[in-house]
Amino acid sequence: MLTIKRQIRITAGLVTALAELNSSRTANVIWQALPLSSNVNIWGDEVYFTIPVKMELEDGQEVVSSGKLGYWPPGNAFCIFFGPTPISREGEIRAASPVNIIGKLIDDPKVFKGVKEGERIVVERT
């Protein structure tokens, strides 16, 4: 079976990174909604922003790995995880509550350390 790669470009301020969406229902809805833009919120080493997509929890995960992209249903938010959050325990990255994993960064997740609260962020197809 041929898997179609769905690459996206995420741009916030001076930071640009490539990522890839997975084949989950949530990722499919987000892919159809692209391009998206919003203002950045920062929570520890997580960038998140509200998007006009409303989905339910689907195979939710609270502990994620660096570089994962998530969708947080309570806030209709697109999340980029690149390090510990305020509620992480030692050696983990923990979301505020379960998220739907929608993809992963292709580029180095640490570039998001350069993103500032309130900056404009754009997610678009490549």
Tab-separated table of C-alpha atoms in Angstrom:
chain	number	residue	atom	x	y	z
A	1	MET	CA	0.000	0.000	0.000
A	2	LEU	CA	1.359	3.393	-0.989
A	3	THR	CA	1.476	5.916	1.830
A	4	ILE	CA	1.037	9.500	0.764
A	5	LYS	CA	3.264	11.880	2.706
A	6	ARG	CA	1.498	15.068	3.761
A	7	GLN	CA	4.176	17.630	4.489
A	8	ILE	CA	3.414	20.947	6.105
A	9	ARG	CA	5.477	24.063	6.777
A	10	ILE	CA	5.133	25.782	10.152
A	11	THR	CA	6.347	29.391	10.323
A	12	ALA	CA	6.409	31.498	13.497
A	13	GLY	CA	8.439	34.692	13.570
A	14	LEU	CA	11.915	33.794	12.286
A	15	VAL	CA	11.372	30.055	12.788
A	16	THR	CA	10.376	27.754	9.934
A	17	ALA	CA	10.140	23.973	10.201
A	18	LEU	CA	8.867	21.127	8.071
A	19	ALA	CA	6.582	18.485	9.520
A	20	GLU	CA	4.473	15.590	8.372
A	21	LEU	CA	0.872	14.799	9.270
A	22	ASN	CA	-0.136	11.207	10.014
A	23	SER	CA	-3.251	9.418	8.736
A	24	SER	CA	-5.478	9.955	11.818
A	25	ARG	CA	-8.994	11.370	11.440
A	26	THR	CA	-7.909	14.531	13.266
A	27	ALA	CA	-4.895	15.013	10.967
A	28	ASN	CA	-7.182	14.527	7.935
A	29	VAL	CA	-9.526	17.291	9.116
A	30	ILE	CA	-6.594	19.627	9.828
A	31	TRP	CA	-5.075	18.878	6.377
A	32	GLN	CA	-8.377	19.879	4.763
A	33	ALA	CA	-8.481	23.113	6.820
A	34	LEU	CA	-4.980	24.293	5.738
A	35	PRO	CA	-3.654	26.951	5.538
A	36	LEU	CA	-4.144	28.043	9.157
A	37	SER	CA	-2.822	31.015	11.090
A	38	SER	CA	-3.096	32.085	14.697
A	39	ASN	CA	-1.112	33.623	17.544
A	40	VAL	CA	1.374	31.561	19.541
A	41	ASN	CA	0.879	30.545	23.153
A	42	ILE	CA	3.818	29.047	25.031
A	43	TRP	CA	3.592	26.583	27.908
A	44	GLY	CA	7.041	25.432	28.990
A	45	ASP	CA	8.634	23.852	25.907
A	46	GLU	CA	5.359	23.596	24.038
A	47	VAL	CA	4.003	25.953	21.396
A	48	TYR	CA	0.232	25.798	20.950
A	49	PHE	CA	-2.405	27.861	19.187
A	50	THR	CA	-6.135	27.753	18.596
A	51	ILE	CA	-7.320	26.540	15.199
A	52	PRO	CA	-10.850	26.468	13.689
A	53	VAL	CA	-11.086	22.661	13.976
A	54	LYS	CA	-13.281	20.880	16.529
A	55	MET	CA	-12.491	17.201	17.081
A	56	GLU	CA	-13.056	14.735	19.910
A	57	LEU	CA	-10.293	12.824	21.669
A	58	GLU	CA	-8.998	9.986	19.474
A	59	ASP	CA	-6.393	7.609	20.973
A	60	GLY	CA	-5.307	10.350	23.391
A	61	GLN	CA	-1.807	10.524	24.830
A	62	GLU	CA	-0.607	12.632	27.760
A	63	VAL	CA	3.094	11.778	27.551
A	64	VAL	CA	4.589	12.520	24.140
A	65	SER	CA	8.045	12.680	22.596
A	66	SER	CA	9.935	15.722	21.363
A	67	GLY	CA	8.903	16.724	17.866
A	68	LYS	CA	5.385	15.321	18.051
A	69	LEU	CA	2.459	17.404	16.836
A	70	GLY	CA	-0.787	17.123	18.758
A	71	TYR	CA	-4.330	18.401	18.754
A	72	TRP	CA	-5.725	19.330	22.174
A	73	PRO	CA	-9.543	18.975	22.082
A	74	PRO	CA	-10.409	21.159	25.142
A	75	GLY	CA	-8.765	24.192	23.518
A	76	ASN	CA	-9.184	23.319	19.818
A	77	ALA	CA	-5.416	23.745	19.755
A	78	PHE	CA	-2.568	22.622	17.511
A	79	CYS	CA	0.403	21.718	19.737
A	80	ILE	CA	4.109	21.429	18.980
A	81	PHE	CA	6.029	19.573	21.684
A	82	PHE	CA	9.788	20.165	21.945
A	83	GLY	CA	10.598	19.744	25.635
A	84	PRO	CA	9.189	19.580	29.171
A	85	THR	CA	6.006	21.426	30.126
A	86	PRO	CA	5.247	22.816	33.601
A	87	ILE	CA	3.603	19.502	34.626
A	88	SER	CA	6.224	17.159	33.141
A	89	ARG	CA	7.865	14.695	35.451
A	90	GLU	CA	11.599	14.066	35.131
A	91	GLY	CA	12.563	12.822	31.686
A	92	GLU	CA	9.178	13.258	30.012
A	93	ILE	CA	7.089	15.688	27.991
A	94	ARG	CA	3.536	15.867	29.337
A	95	ALA	CA	0.547	17.590	27.744
A	96	ALA	CA	-1.980	19.444	29.933
A	97	SER	CA	-4.432	16.609	29.223
A	98	PRO	CA	-4.580	13.923	26.508
A	99	VAL	CA	-3.922	15.045	22.927
A	100	ASN	CA	-4.502	13.422	19.556
A	101	ILE	CA	-1.117	12.828	17.911
A	102	ILE	CA	-1.428	14.263	14.395
A	103	GLY	CA	2.141	14.106	13.120
A	104	LYS	CA	5.775	14.883	13.756
A	105	LEU	CA	8.397	17.462	12.919
A	106	ILE	CA	10.922	16.568	10.246
A	107	ASP	CA	13.227	19.412	11.297
A	108	ASP	CA	14.892	19.810	14.718
A	109	PRO	CA	12.183	20.478	17.351
A	110	LYS	CA	14.548	22.736	19.339
A	111	VAL	CA	14.106	25.519	16.736
A	112	PHE	CA	10.821	26.274	18.497
A	113	LYS	CA	12.762	27.575	21.533
A	114	GLY	CA	13.151	30.752	19.402
A	115	VAL	CA	9.388	31.336	19.113
A	116	LYS	CA	7.883	34.079	21.256
A	117	GLU	CA	4.469	34.346	22.910
A	118	GLY	CA	1.976	36.189	20.691
A	119	GLU	CA	3.915	35.794	17.430
A	120	ARG	CA	1.898	34.989	14.329
A	121	ILE	CA	2.129	31.324	13.324
A	122	VAL	CA	1.176	29.892	9.944
A	123	VAL	CA	0.699	26.235	9.022
A	124	GLU	CA	0.472	25.461	5.313
A	125	ARG	CA	0.913	22.630	2.853
A	126	THR	CA	4.347	22.423	1.204
